[in-house]
Amino acid sequence: MKKKGVSPIIATVLLIGMVIALALIIFVWMKALTKETITKFEDENIELACDKVKFQADYNLNQLSVLNSGSVPIYDIKVKVSSVEGSVLRSIRDTSQDWPRFGLNSGGTFLGTITGLSGDEVKLIPVLLGNSETGKKTVTCDERVAYTL
Amino acid sequence: MKEMNKKGVSEMIGYVLLIVGAIVMAGIVYGWMRSYVPRETVECPDGVSVFIKESSCTLENSKYILNLNITNNGRFNVDGYFIKATNNESQTIATMDISNNLLSGANADAGIVLFASILEPGKDARTTIYQLDKKIFSIEVLPLMYEVIDGKNTLVTCGNAKVKEKISCPEIY
């Protein structure tokens, strides 16, 4: 019997090509489903940078003072005031004109008037500026790295 | 015995497909996990410490003159410091940057005061003199150092080694 068929080498090449193509399709699909990776300090995930943020703060007579005592620049700080009625979150950058335009660099300080920081719990949550494929993006760090007044 | 003629993929092709599939999956996982690998940490070593050996505040021609003597009592070299002051008694964190008011004894640039030469452990820095328009009540000195990380000279702030000193400035009458 003379059977016609594809040569084994060509079949192997075709199979490998199909596997790679399938893998690429799945990769592109998965990438669209997962959230965009935002990095800081040469491709390190920004969530790791959040763990390195160190700052001190004090609130007295409606004056909030903040010192960035670490090496990670802080772009903004979100103030979370929690009480029995619920919690309110606001940005110091949006609230105060005294906030530095490029944030608090290492050793940088902020002193400004912020009203309404009275509640059962007041937390200062750092916001960092990172790099993504679509440009600069801000990321609010997890509450576990927040500074409690 | 019946001859069985079952068709299937050859073992060699099977191995090739499995290996290629594993390599491709490894590549996908690597690309995704790469950003979660922590980079070399920019951190100040634990043994960095300075203290303010002597400080004084005097009034000359309606300006306050602040003299500071800083000593390195740690185990590592210190390159400079951030210096902030408070201008009211109730303030607990110093926020007023007085590095621009430096007159002599060190070099100031972009909010940083750099010692004339690297301050080695056990050494005293030259007396630094600041001229201020306002009365201050305390100062905070935050030492810093430069470390070479990935071939780059990187500024490292030593927040844990911050020192605070109360300053008594005379009143202007």
PDB file of N, CA, C and O in Angstrom, chain A residues 3 8 11-12 15-16 19-20 23 27 34 37 39 41-45 47-48 52 54 56-58 60-61 65-71 106-111, chain B residues 7 13 16-17 20-21 24 28 32 34-43 82 84 90-96 140 142 150 152 155-160 162:
ATOM      1  N   LYS A   3       0.758   4.703   1.054  1.00  0.00           N
ATOM      2  CA  LYS A   3      -0.020   5.716   1.779  1.00  0.00           C
ATOM      3  C   LYS A   3       0.709   7.040   1.737  1.00  0.00           C
ATOM      4  O   LYS A   3       1.926   7.107   1.937  1.00  0.00           O
ATOM      5  N   PRO A   8       7.519  12.869   9.086  1.00  0.00           N
ATOM      6  CA  PRO A   8       7.578  13.043  10.550  1.00  0.00           C
ATOM      7  C   PRO A   8       8.246  14.349  10.970  1.00  0.00           C
ATOM      8  O   PRO A   8       7.843  14.988  11.938  1.00  0.00           O
ATOM      9  N   ALA A  11       5.830  17.130  10.503  1.00  0.00           N
ATOM     10  CA  ALA A  11       4.779  16.983  11.519  1.00  0.00           C
ATOM     11  C   ALA A  11       5.252  17.515  12.856  1.00  0.00           C
ATOM     12  O   ALA A  11       4.518  18.229  13.565  1.00  0.00           O
ATOM     13  N   THR A  12       6.482  17.215  13.218  1.00  0.00           N
ATOM     14  CA  THR A  12       7.047  17.699  14.483  1.00  0.00           C
ATOM     15  C   THR A  12       7.114  19.221  14.495  1.00  0.00           C
ATOM     16  O   THR A  12       6.723  19.864  15.482  1.00  0.00           O
ATOM     17  N   LEU A  15       3.653  20.655  14.872  1.00  0.00           N
ATOM     18  CA  LEU A  15       3.136  20.478  16.235  1.00  0.00           C
ATOM     19  C   LEU A  15       3.760  21.488  17.195  1.00  0.00           C
ATOM     20  O   LEU A  15       3.065  22.109  18.012  1.00  0.00           O
ATOM     21  N   ILE A  16       5.079  21.639  17.100  1.00  0.00           N
ATOM     22  CA  ILE A  16       5.759  22.599  17.980  1.00  0.00           C
ATOM     23  C   ILE A  16       5.240  24.004  17.712  1.00  0.00           C
ATOM     24  O   ILE A  16       4.958  24.774  18.636  1.00  0.00           O
ATOM     25  N   VAL A  19       1.847  24.452  19.271  1.00  0.00           N
ATOM     26  CA  VAL A  19       1.916  24.582  20.743  1.00  0.00           C
ATOM     27  C   VAL A  19       2.335  26.002  21.116  1.00  0.00           C
ATOM     28  O   VAL A  19       1.751  26.628  22.008  1.00  0.00           O
ATOM     29  N   ILE A  20       3.345  26.524  20.446  1.00  0.00           N
ATOM     30  CA  ILE A  20       3.823  27.885  20.751  1.00  0.00           C
ATOM     31  C   ILE A  20       2.725  28.903  20.464  1.00  0.00           C
ATOM     32  O   ILE A  20       2.470  29.813  21.262  1.00  0.00           O
ATOM     33  N   ALA A  23       0.155  28.679  23.127  1.00  0.00           N
ATOM     34  CA  ALA A  23       0.656  29.263  24.378  1.00  0.00           C
ATOM     35  C   ALA A  23       0.596  30.791  24.319  1.00  0.00           C
ATOM     36  O   ALA A  23       0.229  31.444  25.299  1.00  0.00           O
ATOM     37  N   PHE A  27      -1.507  33.225  26.742  1.00  0.00           N
ATOM     38  CA  PHE A  27      -0.776  34.260  27.487  1.00  0.00           C
ATOM     39  C   PHE A  27      -1.411  35.630  27.295  1.00  0.00           C
ATOM     40  O   PHE A  27      -1.638  36.361  28.261  1.00  0.00           O
ATOM     41  N   THR A  34      -5.624  39.627  34.023  1.00  0.00           N
ATOM     42  CA  THR A  34      -4.936  40.008  35.259  1.00  0.00           C
ATOM     43  C   THR A  34      -4.693  41.513  35.256  1.00  0.00           C
ATOM     44  O   THR A  34      -4.618  42.139  34.213  1.00  0.00           O
ATOM     45  N   THR A  37       0.661  45.326  35.853  1.00  0.00           N
ATOM     46  CA  THR A  37       1.726  45.358  36.843  1.00  0.00           C
ATOM     47  C   THR A  37       2.300  46.767  36.912  1.00  0.00           C
ATOM     48  O   THR A  37       2.679  47.352  35.903  1.00  0.00           O
ATOM     49  N   THR A  39       5.266  49.057  38.631  1.00  0.00           N
ATOM     50  CA  THR A  39       6.561  48.819  39.261  1.00  0.00           C
ATOM     51  C   THR A  39       7.184  50.117  39.751  1.00  0.00           C
ATOM     52  O   THR A  39       6.788  51.219  39.352  1.00  0.00           O
ATOM     53  N   PHE A  41      11.347  51.472  41.239  1.00  0.00           N
ATOM     54  CA  PHE A  41      12.750  51.093  41.453  1.00  0.00           C
ATOM     55  C   PHE A  41      13.164  49.935  40.567  1.00  0.00           C
ATOM     56  O   PHE A  41      13.483  48.857  41.046  1.00  0.00           O
ATOM     57  N   GLU A  42      13.184  50.185  39.289  1.00  0.00           N
ATOM     58  CA  GLU A  42      13.681  49.192  38.332  1.00  0.00           C
ATOM     59  C   GLU A  42      12.931  47.876  38.398  1.00  0.00           C
ATOM     60  O   GLU A  42      13.482  46.857  38.791  1.00  0.00           O
ATOM     61  N   ASP A  43      11.692  47.903  38.033  1.00  0.00           N
ATOM     62  CA  ASP A  43      10.901  46.691  37.823  1.00  0.00           C
ATOM     63  C   ASP A  43      10.561  45.911  39.081  1.00  0.00           C
ATOM     64  O   ASP A  43      10.209  44.739  38.989  1.00  0.00           O
ATOM     65  N   GLU A  44      10.666  46.534  40.233  1.00  0.00           N
ATOM     66  CA  GLU A  44      10.202  45.851  41.440  1.00  0.00           C
ATOM     67  C   GLU A  44       8.743  46.216  41.630  1.00  0.00           C
ATOM     68  O   GLU A  44       8.373  47.384  41.521  1.00  0.00           O
ATOM     69  N   ASN A  45       7.912  45.220  41.922  1.00  0.00           N
ATOM     70  CA  ASN A  45       6.489  45.485  42.082  1.00  0.00           C
ATOM     71  C   ASN A  45       6.264  46.533  43.168  1.00  0.00           C
ATOM     72  O   ASN A  45       6.882  46.490  44.232  1.00  0.00           O
ATOM     73  N   GLU A  47       4.003  47.006  45.199  1.00  0.00           N
ATOM     74  CA  GLU A  47       3.510  46.520  46.498  1.00  0.00           C
ATOM     75  C   GLU A  47       4.678  46.200  47.423  1.00  0.00           C
ATOM     76  O   GLU A  47       4.557  46.305  48.646  1.00  0.00           O
ATOM     77  N   LEU A  48       5.812  45.801  46.864  1.00  0.00           N
ATOM     78  CA  LEU A  48       7.000  45.549  47.686  1.00  0.00           C
ATOM     79  C   LEU A  48       7.579  46.871  48.183  1.00  0.00           C
ATOM     80  O   LEU A  48       8.105  46.954  49.293  1.00  0.00           O
ATOM     81  N   LYS A  52       8.449  49.236  52.323  1.00  0.00           N
ATOM     82  CA  LYS A  52       9.669  49.942  52.717  1.00  0.00           C
ATOM     83  C   LYS A  52       9.395  51.397  53.083  1.00  0.00           C
ATOM     84  O   LYS A  52      10.304  52.122  53.451  1.00  0.00           O
ATOM     85  N   LYS A  54       8.583  54.536  55.145  1.00  0.00           N
ATOM     86  CA  LYS A  54       8.676  54.869  56.583  1.00  0.00           C
ATOM     87  C   LYS A  54       8.385  56.352  56.722  1.00  0.00           C
ATOM     88  O   LYS A  54       9.042  57.180  56.074  1.00  0.00           O
ATOM     89  N   GLN A  56       6.715  59.535  59.667  1.00  0.00           N
ATOM     90  CA  GLN A  56       6.178  59.872  60.988  1.00  0.00           C
ATOM     91  C   GLN A  56       5.199  61.019  60.807  1.00  0.00           C
ATOM     92  O   GLN A  56       5.360  61.849  59.907  1.00  0.00           O
ATOM     93  N   ALA A  57       4.219  61.082  61.663  1.00  0.00           N
ATOM     94  CA  ALA A  57       3.222  62.148  61.534  1.00  0.00           C
ATOM     95  C   ALA A  57       2.706  62.551  62.907  1.00  0.00           C
ATOM     96  O   ALA A  57       2.779  61.795  63.870  1.00  0.00           O
ATOM     97  N   ASP A  58       2.194  63.775  62.930  1.00  0.00           N
ATOM     98  CA  ASP A  58       1.600  64.264  64.178  1.00  0.00           C
ATOM     99  C   ASP A  58       0.474  65.223  63.811  1.00  0.00           C
ATOM    100  O   ASP A  58       0.547  65.937  62.812  1.00  0.00           O
ATOM    101  N   ASN A  60      -1.910  68.221  65.550  1.00  0.00           N
ATOM    102  CA  ASN A  60      -2.124  69.035  66.743  1.00  0.00           C
ATOM    103  C   ASN A  60      -2.701  70.374  66.309  1.00  0.00           C
ATOM    104  O   ASN A  60      -2.150  71.038  65.425  1.00  0.00           O
ATOM    105  N   LEU A  61      -3.802  70.771  66.933  1.00  0.00           N
ATOM    106  CA  LEU A  61      -4.437  72.058  66.645  1.00  0.00           C
ATOM    107  C   LEU A  61      -4.691  72.226  65.144  1.00  0.00           C
ATOM    108  O   LEU A  61      -4.343  73.249  64.543  1.00  0.00           O
ATOM    109  N   SER A  65       1.555  67.398  60.574  1.00  0.00           N
ATOM    110  CA  SER A  65       2.959  67.433  60.149  1.00  0.00           C
ATOM    111  C   SER A  65       3.391  66.008  59.821  1.00  0.00           C
ATOM    112  O   SER A  65       3.024  65.062  60.514  1.00  0.00           O
ATOM    113  N   VAL A  66       4.138  65.899  58.735  1.00  0.00           N
ATOM    114  CA  VAL A  66       4.585  64.583  58.256  1.00  0.00           C
ATOM    115  C   VAL A  66       6.064  64.676  57.898  1.00  0.00           C
ATOM    116  O   VAL A  66       6.506  65.650  57.286  1.00  0.00           O
ATOM    117  N   LEU A  67       6.807  63.651  58.277  1.00  0.00           N
ATOM    118  CA  LEU A  67       8.232  63.559  57.909  1.00  0.00           C
ATOM    119  C   LEU A  67       8.446  62.222  57.214  1.00  0.00           C
ATOM    120  O   LEU A  67       8.087  61.176  57.748  1.00  0.00           O
ATOM    121  N   ASN A  68       9.022  62.251  56.015  1.00  0.00           N
ATOM    122  CA  ASN A  68       9.373  61.014  55.314  1.00  0.00           C
ATOM    123  C   ASN A  68      10.751  60.582  55.793  1.00  0.00           C
ATOM    124  O   ASN A  68      11.754  61.118  55.353  1.00  0.00           O
ATOM    125  N   SER A  69      10.774  59.633  56.718  1.00  0.00           N
ATOM    126  CA  SER A  69      12.052  59.219  57.304  1.00  0.00           C
ATOM    127  C   SER A  69      12.635  57.988  56.600  1.00  0.00           C
ATOM    128  O   SER A  69      13.625  57.424  57.066  1.00  0.00           O
ATOM    129  N   GLY A  70      12.034  57.584  55.511  1.00  0.00           N
ATOM    130  CA  GLY A  70      12.551  56.438  54.768  1.00  0.00           C
ATOM    131  C   GLY A  70      13.167  56.869  53.458  1.00  0.00           C
ATOM    132  O   GLY A  70      13.372  58.051  53.207  1.00  0.00           O
ATOM    133  N   SER A  71      13.455  55.887  52.605  1.00  0.00           N
ATOM    134  CA  SER A  71      14.092  56.185  51.315  1.00  0.00           C
ATOM    135  C   SER A  71      13.107  56.105  50.151  1.00  0.00           C
ATOM    136  O   SER A  71      13.500  56.309  49.009  1.00  0.00           O
ATOM    137  N   SER A 106      12.701  61.557  50.152  1.00  0.00           N
ATOM    138  CA  SER A 106      13.359  61.092  51.362  1.00  0.00           C
ATOM    139  C   SER A 106      13.811  62.298  52.187  1.00  0.00           C
ATOM    140  O   SER A 106      14.459  63.198  51.656  1.00  0.00           O
ATOM    141  N   GLY A 107      13.441  62.351  53.447  1.00  0.00           N
ATOM    142  CA  GLY A 107      13.795  63.484  54.303  1.00  0.00           C
ATOM    143  C   GLY A 107      12.852  64.671  54.171  1.00  0.00           C
ATOM    144  O   GLY A 107      13.010  65.670  54.859  1.00  0.00           O
ATOM    145  N   GLY A 108      11.881  64.566  53.295  1.00  0.00           N
ATOM    146  CA  GLY A 108      10.961  65.683  53.056  1.00  0.00           C
ATOM    147  C   GLY A 108       9.919  65.809  54.160  1.00  0.00           C
ATOM    148  O   GLY A 108       9.598  64.848  54.845  1.00  0.00           O
ATOM    149  N   THR A 109       9.392  67.033  54.319  1.00  0.00           N
ATOM    150  CA  THR A 109       8.405  67.256  55.370  1.00  0.00           C
ATOM    151  C   THR A 109       7.197  68.000  54.816  1.00  0.00           C
ATOM    152  O   THR A 109       7.282  68.669  53.781  1.00  0.00           O
ATOM    153  N   PHE A 110       6.091  67.878  55.527  1.00  0.00           N
ATOM    154  CA  PHE A 110       4.868  68.597  55.175  1.00  0.00           C
ATOM    155  C   PHE A 110       4.254  69.146  56.447  1.00  0.00           C
ATOM    156  O   PHE A 110       4.217  68.482  57.486  1.00  0.00           O
ATOM    157  N   LEU A 111       3.786  70.376  56.373  1.00  0.00           N
ATOM    158  CA  LEU A 111       3.055  70.968  57.488  1.00  0.00           C
ATOM    159  C   LEU A 111       1.888  71.728  56.886  1.00  0.00           C
ATOM    160  O   LEU A 111       2.087  72.637  56.077  1.00  0.00           O
TER     161      LEU A 111
ATOM    162  N   LYS B   7      -3.298   3.767  15.761  1.00  0.00           N
ATOM    163  CA  LYS B   7      -2.530   4.965  15.383  1.00  0.00           C
ATOM    164  C   LYS B   7      -2.365   5.852  16.607  1.00  0.00           C
ATOM    165  O   LYS B   7      -3.218   5.877  17.500  1.00  0.00           O
ATOM    166  N   ILE B  13       7.619  12.618  19.440  1.00  0.00           N
ATOM    167  CA  ILE B  13       6.821  13.851  19.283  1.00  0.00           C
ATOM    168  C   ILE B  13       6.149  14.185  20.607  1.00  0.00           C
ATOM    169  O   ILE B  13       6.063  15.347  21.013  1.00  0.00           O
ATOM    170  N   VAL B  16       8.668  15.881  22.790  1.00  0.00           N
ATOM    171  CA  VAL B  16       8.940  17.245  22.309  1.00  0.00           C
ATOM    172  C   VAL B  16       7.806  18.180  22.724  1.00  0.00           C
ATOM    173  O   VAL B  16       8.038  19.282  23.212  1.00  0.00           O
ATOM    174  N   LEU B  17       6.585  17.725  22.541  1.00  0.00           N
ATOM    175  CA  LEU B  17       5.435  18.567  22.901  1.00  0.00           C
ATOM    176  C   LEU B  17       5.408  18.875  24.395  1.00  0.00           C
ATOM    177  O   LEU B  17       5.170  20.014  24.804  1.00  0.00           O
ATOM    178  N   VAL B  20       8.317  21.354  25.235  1.00  0.00           N
ATOM    179  CA  VAL B  20       8.010  22.701  24.727  1.00  0.00           C
ATOM    180  C   VAL B  20       6.905  23.342  25.556  1.00  0.00           C
ATOM    181  O   VAL B  20       6.983  24.524  25.934  1.00  0.00           O
ATOM    182  N   GLY B  21       5.885  22.576  25.866  1.00  0.00           N
ATOM    183  CA  GLY B  21       4.788  23.102  26.691  1.00  0.00           C
ATOM    184  C   GLY B  21       5.278  23.555  28.058  1.00  0.00           C
ATOM    185  O   GLY B  21       4.897  24.627  28.547  1.00  0.00           O
ATOM    186  N   VAL B  24       7.288  26.823  27.698  1.00  0.00           N
ATOM    187  CA  VAL B  24       6.400  27.970  27.427  1.00  0.00           C
ATOM    188  C   VAL B  24       5.668  28.385  28.715  1.00  0.00           C
ATOM    189  O   VAL B  24       5.583  29.573  29.047  1.00  0.00           O
ATOM    190  N   ILE B  28       5.844  31.998  30.831  1.00  0.00           N
ATOM    191  CA  ILE B  28       4.676  32.813  31.192  1.00  0.00           C
ATOM    192  C   ILE B  28       4.697  33.132  32.687  1.00  0.00           C
ATOM    193  O   ILE B  28       4.503  34.283  33.111  1.00  0.00           O
ATOM    194  N   TRP B  32       5.323  36.886  34.692  1.00  0.00           N
ATOM    195  CA  TRP B  32       4.336  37.421  35.624  1.00  0.00           C
ATOM    196  C   TRP B  32       4.941  37.631  37.008  1.00  0.00           C
ATOM    197  O   TRP B  32       4.702  38.629  37.672  1.00  0.00           O
ATOM    198  N   ARG B  34       8.164  38.009  37.812  1.00  0.00           N
ATOM    199  CA  ARG B  34       9.433  38.752  37.817  1.00  0.00           C
ATOM    200  C   ARG B  34       9.351  40.013  38.672  1.00  0.00           C
ATOM    201  O   ARG B  34      10.272  40.374  39.388  1.00  0.00           O
ATOM    202  N   SER B  35       8.234  40.685  38.586  1.00  0.00           N
ATOM    203  CA  SER B  35       8.133  41.952  39.313  1.00  0.00           C
ATOM    204  C   SER B  35       8.015  41.735  40.821  1.00  0.00           C
ATOM    205  O   SER B  35       8.201  42.662  41.598  1.00  0.00           O
ATOM    206  N   TYR B  36       7.724  40.524  41.258  1.00  0.00           N
ATOM    207  CA  TYR B  36       7.568  40.266  42.688  1.00  0.00           C
ATOM    208  C   TYR B  36       8.867  39.844  43.355  1.00  0.00           C
ATOM    209  O   TYR B  36       8.902  39.636  44.558  1.00  0.00           O
ATOM    210  N   VAL B  37       9.939  39.726  42.556  1.00  0.00           N
ATOM    211  CA  VAL B  37      11.227  39.380  43.162  1.00  0.00           C
ATOM    212  C   VAL B  37      11.787  40.645  43.804  1.00  0.00           C
ATOM    213  O   VAL B  37      11.990  41.648  43.117  1.00  0.00           O
ATOM    214  N   PRO B  38      12.037  40.642  45.108  1.00  0.00           N
ATOM    215  CA  PRO B  38      12.519  41.879  45.746  1.00  0.00           C
ATOM    216  C   PRO B  38      13.930  42.221  45.272  1.00  0.00           C
ATOM    217  O   PRO B  38      14.768  41.341  45.144  1.00  0.00           O
ATOM    218  N   ARG B  39      14.123  43.514  45.003  1.00  0.00           N
ATOM    219  CA  ARG B  39      15.447  43.973  44.592  1.00  0.00           C
ATOM    220  C   ARG B  39      16.287  44.223  45.833  1.00  0.00           C
ATOM    221  O   ARG B  39      15.774  44.222  46.946  1.00  0.00           O
ATOM    222  N   GLU B  40      17.571  44.490  45.614  1.00  0.00           N
ATOM    223  CA  GLU B  40      18.460  44.766  46.743  1.00  0.00           C
ATOM    224  C   GLU B  40      17.909  45.963  47.523  1.00  0.00           C
ATOM    225  O   GLU B  40      17.632  47.000  46.947  1.00  0.00           O
ATOM    226  N   THR B  41      17.726  45.772  48.805  1.00  0.00           N
ATOM    227  CA  THR B  41      17.044  46.786  49.605  1.00  0.00           C
ATOM    228  C   THR B  41      17.949  47.971  49.905  1.00  0.00           C
ATOM    229  O   THR B  41      19.109  47.805  50.276  1.00  0.00           O
ATOM    230  N   VAL B  42      17.377  49.165  49.734  1.00  0.00           N
ATOM    231  CA  VAL B  42      18.107  50.383  50.077  1.00  0.00           C
ATOM    232  C   VAL B  42      17.782  50.682  51.535  1.00  0.00           C
ATOM    233  O   VAL B  42      16.778  51.309  51.824  1.00  0.00           O
ATOM    234  N   GLU B  43      18.613  50.200  52.424  1.00  0.00           N
ATOM    235  CA  GLU B  43      18.316  50.397  53.843  1.00  0.00           C
ATOM    236  C   GLU B  43      19.523  50.858  54.599  1.00  0.00           C
ATOM    237  O   GLU B  43      20.646  50.464  54.288  1.00  0.00           O
ATOM    238  N   PHE B  82      19.850  65.549  56.993  1.00  0.00           N
ATOM    239  CA  PHE B  82      18.754  66.502  56.803  1.00  0.00           C
ATOM    240  C   PHE B  82      18.604  67.224  58.133  1.00  0.00           C
ATOM    241  O   PHE B  82      18.747  66.605  59.190  1.00  0.00           O
ATOM    242  N   LYS B  84      15.929  69.779  60.222  1.00  0.00           N
ATOM    243  CA  LYS B  84      14.644  70.467  60.264  1.00  0.00           C
ATOM    244  C   LYS B  84      14.495  71.117  61.636  1.00  0.00           C
ATOM    245  O   LYS B  84      15.087  70.649  62.617  1.00  0.00           O
ATOM    246  N   SER B  90       4.632  73.808  70.501  1.00  0.00           N
ATOM    247  CA  SER B  90       3.718  72.661  70.531  1.00  0.00           C
ATOM    248  C   SER B  90       3.983  71.656  69.413  1.00  0.00           C
ATOM    249  O   SER B  90       3.473  70.548  69.430  1.00  0.00           O
ATOM    250  N   GLN B  91       4.823  72.036  68.455  1.00  0.00           N
ATOM    251  CA  GLN B  91       5.076  71.139  67.319  1.00  0.00           C
ATOM    252  C   GLN B  91       5.994  70.004  67.757  1.00  0.00           C
ATOM    253  O   GLN B  91       7.043  70.241  68.354  1.00  0.00           O
ATOM    254  N   THR B  92       5.603  68.759  67.440  1.00  0.00           N
ATOM    255  CA  THR B  92       6.428  67.625  67.857  1.00  0.00           C
ATOM    256  C   THR B  92       7.337  67.135  66.720  1.00  0.00           C
ATOM    257  O   THR B  92       8.400  66.589  66.981  1.00  0.00           O
ATOM    258  N   ILE B  93       6.896  67.302  65.488  1.00  0.00           N
ATOM    259  CA  ILE B  93       7.744  66.901  64.355  1.00  0.00           C
ATOM    260  C   ILE B  93       8.275  68.162  63.691  1.00  0.00           C
ATOM    261  O   ILE B  93       7.506  69.048  63.329  1.00  0.00           O
ATOM    262  N   ALA B  94       9.580  68.238  63.543  1.00  0.00           N
ATOM    263  CA  ALA B  94      10.189  69.409  62.922  1.00  0.00           C
ATOM    264  C   ALA B  94       9.982  69.348  61.417  1.00  0.00           C
ATOM    265  O   ALA B  94      10.282  68.331  60.783  1.00  0.00           O
ATOM    266  N   THR B  95       9.447  70.427  60.860  1.00  0.00           N
ATOM    267  CA  THR B  95       9.170  70.417  59.414  1.00  0.00           C
ATOM    268  C   THR B  95       9.867  71.544  58.657  1.00  0.00           C
ATOM    269  O   THR B  95       9.883  71.548  57.435  1.00  0.00           O
ATOM    270  N   MET B  96      10.431  72.493  59.381  1.00  0.00           N
ATOM    271  CA  MET B  96      11.050  73.638  58.711  1.00  0.00           C
ATOM    272  C   MET B  96      12.480  73.278  58.297  1.00  0.00           C
ATOM    273  O   MET B  96      13.345  73.048  59.140  1.00  0.00           O
ATOM    274  N   GLU B 140      15.775  68.694  64.442  1.00  0.00           N
ATOM    275  CA  GLU B 140      15.878  67.243  64.240  1.00  0.00           C
ATOM    276  C   GLU B 140      16.913  67.015  63.150  1.00  0.00           C
ATOM    277  O   GLU B 140      16.857  67.656  62.091  1.00  0.00           O
ATOM    278  N   LEU B 142      18.578  64.176  60.745  1.00  0.00           N
ATOM    279  CA  LEU B 142      18.341  62.850  60.184  1.00  0.00           C
ATOM    280  C   LEU B 142      19.582  62.478  59.368  1.00  0.00           C
ATOM    281  O   LEU B 142      19.793  62.993  58.282  1.00  0.00           O
ATOM    282  N   ASP B 150      23.801  48.362  42.947  1.00  0.00           N
ATOM    283  CA  ASP B 150      23.740  48.076  41.510  1.00  0.00           C
ATOM    284  C   ASP B 150      24.603  49.049  40.721  1.00  0.00           C
ATOM    285  O   ASP B 150      24.192  49.549  39.664  1.00  0.00           O
ATOM    286  N   LYS B 152      25.214  52.096  41.351  1.00  0.00           N
ATOM    287  CA  LYS B 152      24.803  53.502  41.427  1.00  0.00           C
ATOM    288  C   LYS B 152      24.971  54.011  42.855  1.00  0.00           C
ATOM    289  O   LYS B 152      24.681  53.306  43.821  1.00  0.00           O
ATOM    290  N   LEU B 155      21.324  57.514  47.661  1.00  0.00           N
ATOM    291  CA  LEU B 155      21.162  58.191  48.945  1.00  0.00           C
ATOM    292  C   LEU B 155      20.300  57.316  49.845  1.00  0.00           C
ATOM    293  O   LEU B 155      19.218  56.875  49.450  1.00  0.00           O
ATOM    294  N   VAL B 156      20.770  57.085  51.062  1.00  0.00           N
ATOM    295  CA  VAL B 156      20.016  56.279  52.013  1.00  0.00           C
ATOM    296  C   VAL B 156      19.763  57.119  53.261  1.00  0.00           C
ATOM    297  O   VAL B 156      20.710  57.632  53.867  1.00  0.00           O
ATOM    298  N   THR B 157      18.504  57.256  53.589  1.00  0.00           N
ATOM    299  CA  THR B 157      18.141  58.056  54.758  1.00  0.00           C
ATOM    300  C   THR B 157      18.039  57.151  55.979  1.00  0.00           C
ATOM    301  O   THR B 157      17.408  56.103  55.931  1.00  0.00           O
ATOM    302  N   CYS B 158      18.634  57.585  57.071  1.00  0.00           N
ATOM    303  CA  CYS B 158      18.637  56.751  58.274  1.00  0.00           C
ATOM    304  C   CYS B 158      17.594  57.286  59.259  1.00  0.00           C
ATOM    305  O   CYS B 158      17.924  57.959  60.248  1.00  0.00           O
ATOM    306  N   GLY B 159      16.330  56.970  58.973  1.00  0.00           N
ATOM    307  CA  GLY B 159      15.241  57.470  59.804  1.00  0.00           C
ATOM    308  C   GLY B 159      15.306  56.991  61.238  1.00  0.00           C
ATOM    309  O   GLY B 159      14.927  57.702  62.163  1.00  0.00           O
ATOM    310  N   ASN B 160      15.833  55.775  61.430  1.00  0.00           N
ATOM    311  CA  ASN B 160      15.906  55.220  62.784  1.00  0.00           C
ATOM    312  C   ASN B 160      16.969  55.912  63.639  1.00  0.00           C
ATOM    313  O   ASN B 160      16.991  55.744  64.852  1.00  0.00           O
ATOM    314  N   LYS B 162      17.443  59.189  63.771  1.00  0.00           N
ATOM    315  CA  LYS B 162      17.110  60.610  63.909  1.00  0.00           C
ATOM    316  C   LYS B 162      17.395  61.075  65.337  1.00  0.00           C
ATOM    317  O   LYS B 162      17.103  60.372  66.301  1.00  0.00           O
TER     318      LYS B 162
END
